[in-house]
Every structure is written in C-alpha cells, then in structure tokens.
mmCIF file of C-alpha atoms in Angstrom:
data_model
loop_
_atom_site.group_PDB
_atom_site.id
_atom_site.type_symbol
_atom_site.label_atom_id
_atom_site.label_comp_id
_atom_site.label_asym_id
_atom_site.label_seq_id
_atom_site.Cartn_x
_atom_site.Cartn_y
_atom_site.Cartn_z
ATOM 1 C CA MET Z 154 -2.053 -6.418 29.745
ATOM 2 C CA THR Z 155 -5.452 -7.790 28.721
ATOM 3 C CA SER Z 156 -6.654 -7.811 25.121
ATOM 4 C CA ALA Z 157 -9.011 -4.948 25.988
ATOM 5 C CA GLU Z 158 -6.081 -2.863 27.296
ATOM 6 C CA ARG Z 159 -3.742 -3.517 24.391
ATOM 7 C CA PRO Z 160 -3.397 -0.604 21.968
ATOM 8 C CA MET Z 161 -4.950 -1.394 18.609
ATOM 9 C CA VAL Z 162 -2.968 -1.536 15.382
ATOM 10 C CA SER Z 163 -4.762 -0.365 12.240
ATOM 11 C CA VAL Z 164 -3.322 -1.760 9.015
ATOM 12 C CA ILE Z 165 -4.194 0.557 6.124
ATOM 13 C CA ILE Z 166 -4.669 -1.036 2.685
ATOM 14 C CA PRO Z 167 -5.612 0.978 -0.426
ATOM 15 C CA SER Z 168 -6.968 -1.170 -3.236
ATOM 16 C CA TYR Z 169 -7.265 -0.413 -6.933
ATOM 17 C CA ASN Z 170 -7.733 -3.291 -9.379
ATOM 18 C CA THR Z 171 -6.048 -5.732 -6.992
ATOM 19 C CA GLY Z 172 -8.535 -8.573 -7.129
ATOM 20 C CA GLN Z 173 -5.724 -11.040 -7.841
ATOM 21 C CA THR Z 174 -3.484 -10.093 -4.886
ATOM 22 C CA VAL Z 175 -5.497 -8.433 -2.109
ATOM 23 C CA GLU Z 176 -6.455 -11.721 -0.424
ATOM 24 C CA ARG Z 177 -2.751 -12.565 -0.037
ATOM 25 C CA ALA Z 178 -2.142 -9.135 1.478
ATOM 26 C CA ILE Z 179 -4.982 -9.338 4.007
ATOM 27 C CA ALA Z 180 -4.196 -12.945 4.925
ATOM 28 C CA SER Z 181 -0.622 -11.892 5.702
ATOM 29 C CA VAL Z 182 -1.946 -9.255 8.133
ATOM 30 C CA VAL Z 183 -4.162 -11.778 9.903
ATOM 31 C CA VAL Z 184 -1.127 -14.007 10.499
ATOM 32 C CA ALA Z 185 1.315 -11.225 11.424
ATOM 33 C CA ALA Z 186 -1.058 -9.476 13.841
ATOM 34 C CA ALA Z 187 -2.552 -12.592 15.434
ATOM 35 C CA ARG Z 188 -1.261 -11.756 18.931
ATOM 36 C CA LEU Z 189 -2.427 -8.138 18.747
ATOM 37 C CA SER Z 190 -5.613 -6.156 18.885
ATOM 38 C CA PHE Z 191 -5.859 -5.166 15.232
ATOM 39 C CA GLU Z 192 -8.057 -4.092 12.361
ATOM 40 C CA VAL Z 193 -7.541 -4.019 8.605
ATOM 41 C CA VAL Z 194 -8.960 -0.854 7.074
ATOM 42 C CA VAL Z 195 -9.353 -1.268 3.319
ATOM 43 C CA VAL Z 196 -10.516 1.437 0.930
ATOM 44 C CA ASP Z 197 -11.323 0.495 -2.651
ATOM 45 C CA ASP Z 198 -10.340 3.331 -4.973
ATOM 46 C CA GLY Z 199 -12.926 2.838 -7.704
ATOM 47 C CA SER Z 200 -11.589 -0.489 -8.989
ATOM 48 C CA GLN Z 201 -12.676 -1.641 -12.438
ATOM 49 C CA ASP Z 202 -11.987 -5.329 -11.871
ATOM 50 C CA ASP Z 203 -13.516 -7.709 -9.315
ATOM 51 C CA SER Z 204 -11.647 -6.155 -6.363
ATOM 52 C CA LEU Z 205 -14.761 -4.904 -4.577
ATOM 53 C CA THR Z 206 -16.459 -8.291 -4.816
ATOM 54 C CA VAL Z 207 -13.350 -10.022 -3.474
ATOM 55 C CA LEU Z 208 -13.039 -7.483 -0.659
ATOM 56 C CA ARG Z 209 -16.646 -7.965 0.408
ATOM 57 C CA GLN Z 210 -16.040 -11.706 0.608
ATOM 58 C CA LEU Z 211 -12.884 -11.163 2.686
ATOM 59 C CA ALA Z 212 -14.700 -8.768 5.021
ATOM 60 C CA ALA Z 213 -17.358 -11.415 5.553
ATOM 61 C CA ARG Z 214 -14.646 -14.000 6.342
ATOM 62 C CA TRP Z 215 -12.563 -11.877 8.738
ATOM 63 C CA PRO Z 216 -14.403 -9.564 11.156
ATOM 64 C CA GLN Z 217 -11.265 -7.447 11.567
ATOM 65 C CA VAL Z 218 -11.599 -6.219 7.973
ATOM 66 C CA LYS Z 219 -13.393 -2.873 7.580
ATOM 67 C CA LEU Z 220 -14.197 -1.974 3.981
ATOM 68 C CA PHE Z 221 -14.855 1.524 2.624
ATOM 69 C CA THR Z 222 -15.169 3.257 -0.732
ATOM 70 C CA HIS Z 223 -14.993 6.880 -1.783
ATOM 71 C CA PRO Z 224 -18.332 8.726 -2.116
ATOM 72 C CA GLY Z 225 -19.931 7.609 -5.348
ATOM 73 C CA GLY Z 226 -17.348 4.840 -5.705
ATOM 74 C CA GLY Z 227 -14.929 7.262 -7.348
ATOM 75 C CA ASN Z 228 -11.219 7.002 -8.036
ATOM 76 C CA ARG Z 229 -9.302 9.567 -5.927
ATOM 77 C CA GLY Z 230 -5.716 8.310 -5.934
ATOM 78 C CA ILE Z 231 -3.628 6.547 -3.320
ATOM 79 C CA ALA Z 232 -3.066 9.571 -1.042
ATOM 80 C CA ALA Z 233 -6.762 10.353 -0.659
ATOM 81 C CA THR Z 234 -7.470 6.631 -0.305
ATOM 82 C CA ARG Z 235 -4.973 6.176 2.533
ATOM 83 C CA ASN Z 236 -6.238 9.351 4.190
ATOM 84 C CA LEU Z 237 -9.822 8.090 4.068
ATOM 85 C CA ALA Z 238 -8.713 4.800 5.594
ATOM 86 C CA MET Z 239 -6.897 6.623 8.395
ATOM 87 C CA ALA Z 240 -9.962 8.786 9.051
ATOM 88 C CA ASN Z 241 -11.905 5.570 9.689
ATOM 89 C CA ALA Z 242 -9.169 3.816 11.665
ATOM 90 C CA CYS Z 243 -9.440 3.295 15.415
ATOM 91 C CA GLY Z 244 -5.890 2.169 16.131
ATOM 92 C CA THR Z 245 -3.326 3.797 18.386
ATOM 93 C CA TYR Z 246 -0.735 2.710 15.828
ATOM 94 C CA LEU Z 247 -0.825 2.687 12.040
ATOM 95 C CA ALA Z 248 0.835 0.302 9.597
ATOM 96 C CA PHE Z 249 0.544 0.426 5.820
ATOM 97 C CA LEU Z 250 0.359 -2.286 3.213
ATOM 98 C CA ASP Z 251 -0.227 -2.005 -0.512
ATOM 99 C CA ALA Z 252 -2.633 -4.626 -1.800
ATOM 100 C CA ASP Z 253 -0.009 -6.324 -3.973
ATOM 101 C CA ASP Z 254 2.555 -6.662 -1.158
ATOM 102 C CA GLU Z 255 2.511 -8.710 2.035
ATOM 103 C CA LEU Z 256 3.631 -8.691 5.650
ATOM 104 C CA LEU Z 257 5.935 -11.347 7.039
ATOM 105 C CA PRO Z 258 4.873 -13.226 10.206
ATOM 106 C CA ASN Z 259 7.389 -11.255 12.324
ATOM 107 C CA ARG Z 260 6.030 -7.880 11.183
ATOM 108 C CA PHE Z 261 4.947 -6.657 14.635
ATOM 109 C CA ASP Z 262 7.254 -8.678 16.910
ATOM 110 C CA VAL Z 263 9.538 -5.762 17.796
ATOM 111 C CA CYS Z 264 7.920 -2.459 16.834
ATOM 112 C CA ILE Z 265 4.765 -2.675 18.970
ATOM 113 C CA ASP Z 266 6.657 -3.440 22.162
ATOM 114 C CA MET Z 267 8.952 -0.483 21.466
ATOM 115 C CA LEU Z 268 6.050 1.906 20.917
ATOM 116 C CA ASN Z 269 4.238 0.636 24.007
ATOM 117 C CA ALA Z 270 7.352 1.102 26.123
ATOM 118 C CA ASP Z 271 8.198 4.663 25.064
ATOM 119 C CA PRO Z 272 5.463 7.250 24.317
ATOM 120 C CA ALA Z 273 8.146 9.619 22.982
ATOM 121 C CA ILE Z 274 8.678 7.430 19.913
ATOM 122 C CA ASP Z 275 6.732 8.555 16.844
ATOM 123 C CA ALA Z 276 7.529 5.581 14.635
ATOM 124 C CA VAL Z 277 9.638 2.457 14.262
ATOM 125 C CA VAL Z 278 11.421 1.708 10.982
ATOM 126 C CA GLU Z 279 12.401 -1.825 9.946
ATOM 127 C CA PRO Z 280 13.846 -3.554 6.854
ATOM 128 C CA TYR Z 281 11.821 -5.106 4.048
ATOM 129 C CA GLU Z 282 12.493 -7.773 1.470
ATOM 130 C CA LEU Z 283 12.354 -6.982 -2.232
ATOM 131 C CA VAL Z 284 10.893 -9.449 -4.718
ATOM 132 C CA HIS Z 285 11.683 -8.540 -8.326
ATOM 133 C CA VAL Z 286 8.626 -9.765 -10.226
ATOM 134 C CA SER Z 287 9.040 -8.343 -13.721
ATOM 135 C CA GLY Z 288 10.881 -5.726 -15.764
ATOM 136 C CA ALA Z 289 14.153 -3.983 -15.064
ATOM 137 C CA ARG Z 290 13.253 -0.637 -13.509
ATOM 138 C CA SER Z 291 16.500 -0.406 -11.627
ATOM 139 C CA ALA Z 292 19.729 -2.361 -11.908
ATOM 140 C CA ALA Z 293 20.249 -1.758 -8.198
ATOM 141 C CA MET Z 294 17.031 -3.543 -7.239
ATOM 142 C CA ARG Z 295 17.262 -7.296 -7.487
ATOM 143 C CA ASP Z 296 15.246 -10.246 -6.267
ATOM 144 C CA GLY Z 297 15.899 -10.972 -2.607
ATOM 145 C CA ASP Z 298 17.558 -7.661 -1.780
ATOM 146 C CA THR Z 299 16.946 -6.385 1.727
ATOM 147 C CA ALA Z 300 16.639 -2.651 2.268
ATOM 148 C CA ALA Z 301 18.075 -2.155 5.725
ATOM 149 C CA ALA Z 302 19.111 1.521 5.972
ATOM 150 C CA VAL Z 303 17.601 1.654 9.435
ATOM 151 C CA GLU Z 304 20.726 1.886 11.567
ATOM 152 C CA ASP Z 305 20.445 3.338 15.048
ATOM 153 C CA ILE Z 306 21.948 6.747 14.352
ATOM 154 C CA ASP Z 307 21.555 10.196 15.820
ATOM 155 C CA PRO Z 308 18.070 11.584 14.963
ATOM 156 C CA VAL Z 309 19.589 14.669 13.320
ATOM 157 C CA GLU Z 310 21.833 12.494 11.177
ATOM 158 C CA ARG Z 311 18.852 10.274 10.344
ATOM 159 C CA PHE Z 312 16.977 13.275 8.954
ATOM 160 C CA ARG Z 313 20.017 14.373 6.982
ATOM 161 C CA ALA Z 314 20.538 10.856 5.600
ATOM 162 C CA ALA Z 315 16.900 10.669 4.514
ATOM 163 C CA LEU Z 316 17.121 14.061 2.855
ATOM 164 C CA MET Z 317 20.538 13.864 1.224
ATOM 165 C CA ARG Z 318 21.038 10.137 0.660
ATOM 166 C CA GLN Z 319 17.429 9.036 0.152
ATOM 167 C CA GLN Z 320 17.576 6.663 3.129
ATOM 168 C CA MET Z 321 13.816 6.394 3.409
ATOM 169 C CA PRO Z 322 11.699 3.680 5.013
ATOM 170 C CA HIS Z 323 9.402 1.610 2.870
ATOM 171 C CA THR Z 324 5.694 2.026 3.480
ATOM 172 C CA THR Z 325 5.219 -1.645 4.361
ATOM 173 C CA SER Z 326 7.815 -1.619 7.139
ATOM 174 C CA ILE Z 327 7.195 1.533 9.176
ATOM 175 C CA THR Z 328 4.813 1.584 12.151
ATOM 176 C CA ILE Z 329 3.573 5.029 13.194
ATOM 177 C CA ARG Z 330 1.779 6.410 16.193
ATOM 178 C CA SER Z 331 -1.604 7.760 14.986
ATOM 179 C CA SER Z 332 -1.078 11.046 16.815
ATOM 180 C CA ALA Z 333 2.232 11.585 14.991
ATOM 181 C CA MET Z 334 0.560 10.933 11.639
ATOM 182 C CA GLN Z 335 -2.057 13.530 12.476
ATOM 183 C CA ALA Z 336 0.694 16.017 13.371
ATOM 184 C CA VAL Z 337 2.279 15.743 9.915
ATOM 185 C CA GLY Z 338 -1.061 16.010 8.125
ATOM 186 C CA GLY Z 339 -1.359 12.644 6.421
ATOM 187 C CA PHE Z 340 -0.462 12.046 2.768
ATOM 188 C CA PRO Z 341 -0.448 15.115 0.463
ATOM 189 C CA THR Z 342 -3.151 14.659 -2.155
ATOM 190 C CA HIS Z 343 -1.479 16.958 -4.706
ATOM 191 C CA ILE Z 344 1.469 14.557 -5.013
ATOM 192 C CA PHE Z 345 0.630 11.392 -6.919
ATOM 193 C CA PHE Z 346 3.768 9.201 -7.086
ATOM 194 C CA ASN Z 347 6.202 10.504 -4.461
ATOM 195 C CA LEU Z 348 3.590 10.967 -1.766
ATOM 196 C CA GLU Z 349 5.401 9.034 0.980
ATOM 197 C CA LYS Z 350 8.579 11.123 0.921
ATOM 198 C CA PRO Z 351 7.133 14.303 2.479
ATOM 199 C CA VAL Z 352 5.469 12.257 5.237
ATOM 200 C CA TRP Z 353 8.703 10.482 6.152
ATOM 201 C CA LEU Z 354 10.753 13.702 6.093
ATOM 202 C CA LYS Z 355 8.238 15.488 8.329
ATOM 203 C CA LEU Z 356 8.310 12.571 10.763
ATOM 204 C CA TYR Z 357 12.116 12.441 10.686
ATOM 205 C CA SER Z 358 12.283 16.180 11.370
ATOM 206 C CA ARG Z 359 10.504 15.541 14.696
ATOM 207 C CA CYS Z 360 13.564 13.433 15.725
ATOM 208 C CA ALA Z 361 11.447 10.649 17.242
ATOM 209 C CA ILE Z 362 12.056 7.746 14.832
ATOM 210 C CA ARG Z 363 13.740 4.584 16.059
ATOM 211 C CA SER Z 364 15.004 1.381 14.442
ATOM 212 C CA GLY Z 365 13.311 -1.908 15.237
ATOM 213 C CA ALA Z 366 13.998 -5.393 13.910
ATOM 214 C CA LYS Z 367 17.203 -5.983 11.945
ATOM 215 C CA VAL Z 368 15.644 -8.534 9.614
ATOM 216 C CA PRO Z 369 12.925 -7.978 6.964
ATOM 217 C CA VAL Z 370 9.366 -7.690 8.273
ATOM 218 C CA ALA Z 371 7.526 -7.223 4.960
ATOM 219 C CA ARG Z 372 7.760 -8.177 1.322
ATOM 220 C CA TYR Z 373 7.615 -5.603 -1.483
ATOM 221 C CA TYR Z 374 6.872 -6.871 -4.991
ATOM 222 C CA LEU Z 375 8.560 -4.797 -7.696
ATOM 223 C CA HIS Z 376 7.013 -4.969 -11.147
ATOM 224 C CA ASP Z 377 6.700 -2.842 -14.274
ATOM 225 C CA SER Z 378 2.920 -2.551 -14.088
ATOM 226 C CA SER Z 379 3.120 -0.228 -11.076
ATOM 227 C CA ALA Z 380 2.111 3.415 -11.444
ATOM 228 C CA CYS Z 381 5.711 4.545 -10.891
ATOM 229 C CA ALA Z 382 7.046 2.239 -13.576
ATOM 230 C CA ARG Z 383 4.416 3.406 -16.067
ATOM 231 C CA ASN Z 384 5.096 7.104 -15.520
ATOM 232 C CA GLU Z 385 8.804 7.484 -14.750
ATOM 233 C CA HIS Z 386 9.546 8.815 -18.273
ATOM 234 C CA LYS Z 387 7.307 11.838 -17.684
ATOM 235 C CA ALA Z 388 8.606 15.202 -16.499
ATOM 236 C CA SER Z 389 5.652 15.543 -14.127
ATOM 237 C CA PHE Z 390 6.756 12.304 -12.422
ATOM 238 C CA ARG Z 391 10.356 13.494 -12.063
ATOM 239 C CA PHE Z 392 9.292 16.887 -10.708
ATOM 240 C CA GLU Z 393 7.397 15.236 -7.884
ATOM 241 C CA GLU Z 394 10.581 14.807 -5.876
ATOM 242 C CA LEU Z 395 10.835 18.594 -5.877
ATOM 243 C CA ALA Z 396 7.140 18.927 -5.108
ATOM 244 C CA ALA Z 397 7.626 16.656 -2.099
ATOM 245 C CA LEU Z 398 10.469 18.820 -0.789
ATOM 246 C CA ILE Z 399 8.416 21.978 -1.318
ATOM 247 C CA ASP Z 400 5.571 20.425 0.676
ATOM 248 C CA VAL Z 401 7.989 19.643 3.522
ATOM 249 C CA SER Z 402 9.452 23.161 3.414
ATOM 250 C CA ARG Z 403 6.022 24.764 3.787
ATOM 251 C CA TRP Z 404 5.055 22.428 6.617
ATOM 252 C CA MET Z 405 8.310 23.185 8.429
ATOM 253 C CA ARG Z 406 7.645 26.905 8.243
ATOM 254 C CA ARG Z 407 4.162 26.486 9.686
ATOM 255 C CA ASN Z 408 5.450 24.297 12.496
ATOM 256 C CA ALA Z 409 8.589 26.306 13.333
ATOM 257 C CA SER Z 410 10.890 23.348 12.695
ATOM 258 C CA ARG Z 411 14.603 23.548 13.356
ATOM 259 C CA SER Z 412 16.329 26.287 11.364
ATOM 260 C CA ASP Z 413 19.169 23.991 10.238
ATOM 261 C CA PHE Z 414 16.632 21.473 8.900
ATOM 262 C CA ARG Z 415 14.843 24.227 6.994
ATOM 263 C CA GLN Z 416 18.137 25.408 5.500
ATOM 264 C CA TRP Z 417 19.034 21.876 4.424
ATOM 265 C CA ILE Z 418 15.655 21.579 2.705
ATOM 266 C CA ARG Z 419 16.214 24.872 0.875
ATOM 267 C CA THR Z 420 19.662 23.769 -0.299
ATOM 268 C CA ARG Z 421 18.269 20.423 -1.434
ATOM 269 C CA ILE Z 422 15.450 22.066 -3.387
ATOM 270 C CA ARG Z 423 17.892 24.379 -5.165
ATOM 271 C CA GLY Z 424 20.174 21.465 -6.084
ATOM 272 C CA LYS Z 425 17.334 19.224 -7.239
ATOM 273 C CA TYR Z 426 15.869 22.034 -9.327
ATOM 274 C CA LEU Z 427 19.171 22.697 -11.098
ATOM 275 C CA HIS Z 428 19.440 18.978 -11.833
ATOM 276 C CA TYR Z 429 15.864 18.917 -13.134
ATOM 277 C CA CYS Z 430 16.610 21.842 -15.450
ATOM 278 C CA GLY Z 431 19.422 19.835 -17.016
ATOM 279 C CA TYR Z 432 17.411 16.815 -18.128
ATOM 280 C CA VAL Z 433 13.721 17.765 -18.343
ATOM 281 C CA HIS Z 434 13.985 18.275 -22.112
ATOM 282 C CA GLU Z 435 14.790 14.551 -22.501
ATOM 283 C CA LEU Z 436 11.485 13.559 -20.916
ATOM 284 C CA GLU Z 437 7.880 13.707 -22.041
ATOM 285 C CA HIS Z 438 7.099 17.264 -21.016
ATOM 286 C CA GLY Z 439 4.694 20.136 -21.423
ATOM 287 C CA LEU Z 440 6.455 23.464 -21.812
ATOM 288 C CA LEU Z 441 3.902 25.403 -19.773
ATOM 289 C CA GLN Z 442 3.317 22.945 -16.928
ATOM 290 C CA ASP Z 443 6.633 21.119 -16.602
ATOM 291 C CA CYS Z 444 9.024 23.979 -17.386
ATOM 292 C CA PHE Z 445 7.404 27.346 -16.656
ATOM 293 C CA GLY Z 446 5.298 25.753 -13.921
ATOM 294 C CA ALA Z 447 8.293 24.077 -12.286
ATOM 295 C CA ALA Z 448 10.290 27.301 -12.202
ATOM 296 C CA LEU Z 449 7.333 29.217 -10.802
ATOM 297 C CA ARG Z 450 6.640 26.755 -7.991
ATOM 298 C CA VAL Z 451 10.244 26.825 -6.810
ATOM 299 C CA ALA Z 452 10.464 30.614 -7.078
ATOM 300 C CA VAL Z 453 7.232 31.117 -5.122
ATOM 301 C CA THR Z 454 8.574 28.895 -2.348
ATOM 302 C CA TYR Z 455 11.919 30.711 -2.220
ATOM 303 C CA PRO Z 456 11.576 34.148 -3.881
ATOM 304 C CA GLY Z 457 15.220 34.901 -3.137
ATOM 305 C CA LEU Z 458 16.249 32.356 -5.759
ATOM 306 C CA MET Z 459 15.102 34.743 -8.473
ATOM 307 C CA LEU Z 460 18.181 36.826 -7.577
ATOM 308 C CA ASP Z 461 20.457 33.771 -7.808
ATOM 309 C CA PRO Z 462 22.339 33.966 -11.164
ATOM 310 C CA THR Z 463 22.754 30.183 -11.324
ATOM 311 C CA PHE Z 464 19.015 29.661 -10.830
ATOM 312 C CA VAL Z 465 18.161 32.241 -13.502
ATOM 313 C CA LYS Z 466 20.630 30.841 -16.058
ATOM 314 C CA ALA Z 467 19.528 27.242 -15.489
ATOM 315 C CA THR Z 468 15.876 28.237 -15.886
ATOM 316 C CA ALA Z 469 16.521 30.176 -19.099
ATOM 317 C CA ARG Z 470 18.534 27.302 -20.551
ATOM 318 C CA MET Z 471 15.863 24.772 -19.585
ATOM 319 C CA LEU Z 472 13.122 26.789 -21.270
ATOM 320 C CA ALA Z 473 15.172 27.301 -24.421
ATOM 321 C CA ILE Z 474 16.223 23.656 -24.808
ATOM 322 C CA ALA Z 475 12.807 22.294 -23.856
ATOM 323 C CA SER Z 476 11.141 24.565 -26.395
ATOM 324 C CA VAL Z 477 13.471 23.388 -29.174
ATOM 325 C CA SER Z 478 13.112 19.709 -28.259
ATOM 326 C CA ARG Z 479 9.335 19.996 -28.152
ATOM 327 C CA THR Z 480 9.298 21.633 -31.590
ATOM 328 C CA ARG Z 481 11.494 18.894 -33.039
ATOM 329 C CA ARG Z 482 9.221 16.197 -31.623
ATOM 330 C CA ALA Z 483 6.196 17.898 -33.139
ATOM 331 C CA VAL Z 484 7.892 18.021 -36.544
ATOM 332 C CA LYS Z 485 8.836 14.333 -36.370
ATOM 333 C CA ALA Z 486 5.275 13.416 -35.435
ATOM 334 C CA ARG Z 487 3.871 14.919 -38.644
#
C-alpha cells in the first residue's frame, strides 16, 4: 500500500492554556505516527497564556499540524473544541490527545492494522500509562499504574462492563473510525466534565469495539490543576454521570438500540439517581438547579419513575435535607 493509498489518521488536540506542554504532546504524535499518513488537528479554545503563539510556531515547524480557533477566538469548552477539530479533520481514523498528555512511540503499531483489516470494527481500545504528577485525587490512582481493562470479551459483556463497572477506555488510547464517530454524534456539548462517557457507551452499544495492544500506548498525566480536580466537590460535577447516561438513553431510543441495553441504562440511571439523592447535600449545591433540576431531568427521561415509591421518597428526602444544609451554610457564612 503506497503512502497515497494509506488511510489517514487525524489526531485531535484541544488546547486551553497549555503553552508549557503542547509541544511535548505534538512532538509525541510526530514520533508515534511517523510511518503513517497523519495530521494533527489542534483547536485553541480561547487560551489566555502564550498557547496560540506556541501553536503557530509548531504549525510552522511541522506541516502536518493544522491549527484552528473558535469564531472570535472564544472559549467554548472541550466538547465543542473537539467537535470543531473533527469537523476539520480529513482522516479515516480519529485519535485523541489532550495537550498535557503524550503518545508513546508504539501508539499506532497495532490499532491501525486492525482497523485496516476489518471494516466492521468501529474502534480499537488499548491500555495507557498513568503518571501521578501532583495531588491525591484518588488513592487508587498511583504513578506508573497501567489501566488495562481492555480484555477481549464478548461485545455484549463489554458494554455491560463499561456501564456497570466503569470499564471505560481513556481518550488517549482509543482509535475510532471517523464514520463511527459521526454515527454517535460526537461529544455532547451540554456535558462539561464527563463528556467522554456517553460517546464510549454509544460506541460500545454498537458491539464493534475490539482490544488492541496489551501494553500502554499513551501517557496520561494526573494532576490537581485539571478541570475535574477543581470541580469534583460540586453537585453539578457529580450529576454529570447521570447526565451522561441520560444522553445515552435518548440516543439509544432514536437509534432503536437493543432493548436489553436500553433496560440496563434505565436501571443504571435509577440506581445512580438514588445514590445522588443520598449525598448531594454534602456537596456545593444549588437547591433549584442541583436538586429540583436533577429530579426533573430524570423524571422527564423516564416519566414512569414518578410512580416509583422509592424514587419519590428519595427525591423528597434529598430536597428536605439539601434545603436544611443550605440554610445552615448560609447562617454560618454571616
């Protein structure tokens, strides 16, 4: 296969205030994709540091780098930024890299050959290496850990494992056919922190995901300055897991997905909502948005839950406790 015949890989990089790390990220792509036909599609999301200047210099150095910004140079969030990059990508396959992470040299050694060989495969999932930079967000995440969770299992069981046991791929180590990404609608722009989860679940529901390399192919840097780390104490952040499931549920209805998958999603939403009701009062919350709003969004998705006594009792208790806790915090603040 000549270079002109080889399917192109588009590596999508969103950048926001990453002037200190984005060169490392792009350089890692140039090394990892050296044997491929590839492009690096970078969108700057209204950075306030020197990111745009650095990116222009990198685009001048490497012709494979295509640089874009939002209209007016605005800040639109990571979902809209990735979606804009994909809209300008020419590749048959898509790979994703955050500007503070990096690919390992073996990133495309296995996945591209698999996708070329079998058009029925939507995506290939591979392990990544975790580098714990700063903070202690999770005792389970330590420097050097490898997130495998990509065993070759039955596609139905893979979907169930992703849904029930959170066995999700990491963004830096999944390679997706562009047509499959179009079928699931890209990244939902109304979800700010948990935006990958609905995409992966929709892809998994198509039962066309396969496992690739058994060793890490990318490096994910975990640090407390990330958006997730800065917002995980907020109720709106915690509700996003439910919002992601609701997004998947609605997509499944529109696309007539398997009935057992849709039932599993419904059961998961109910369980996650009951759990949310139990602890939302301990978080930074707004009574109207995070309590009333949460109940309303779940009820609109599954109106039958309003006849479920457990759902009704949990909602009433959440509202009562959250109201009291909010009043006490207001009193203490005086």
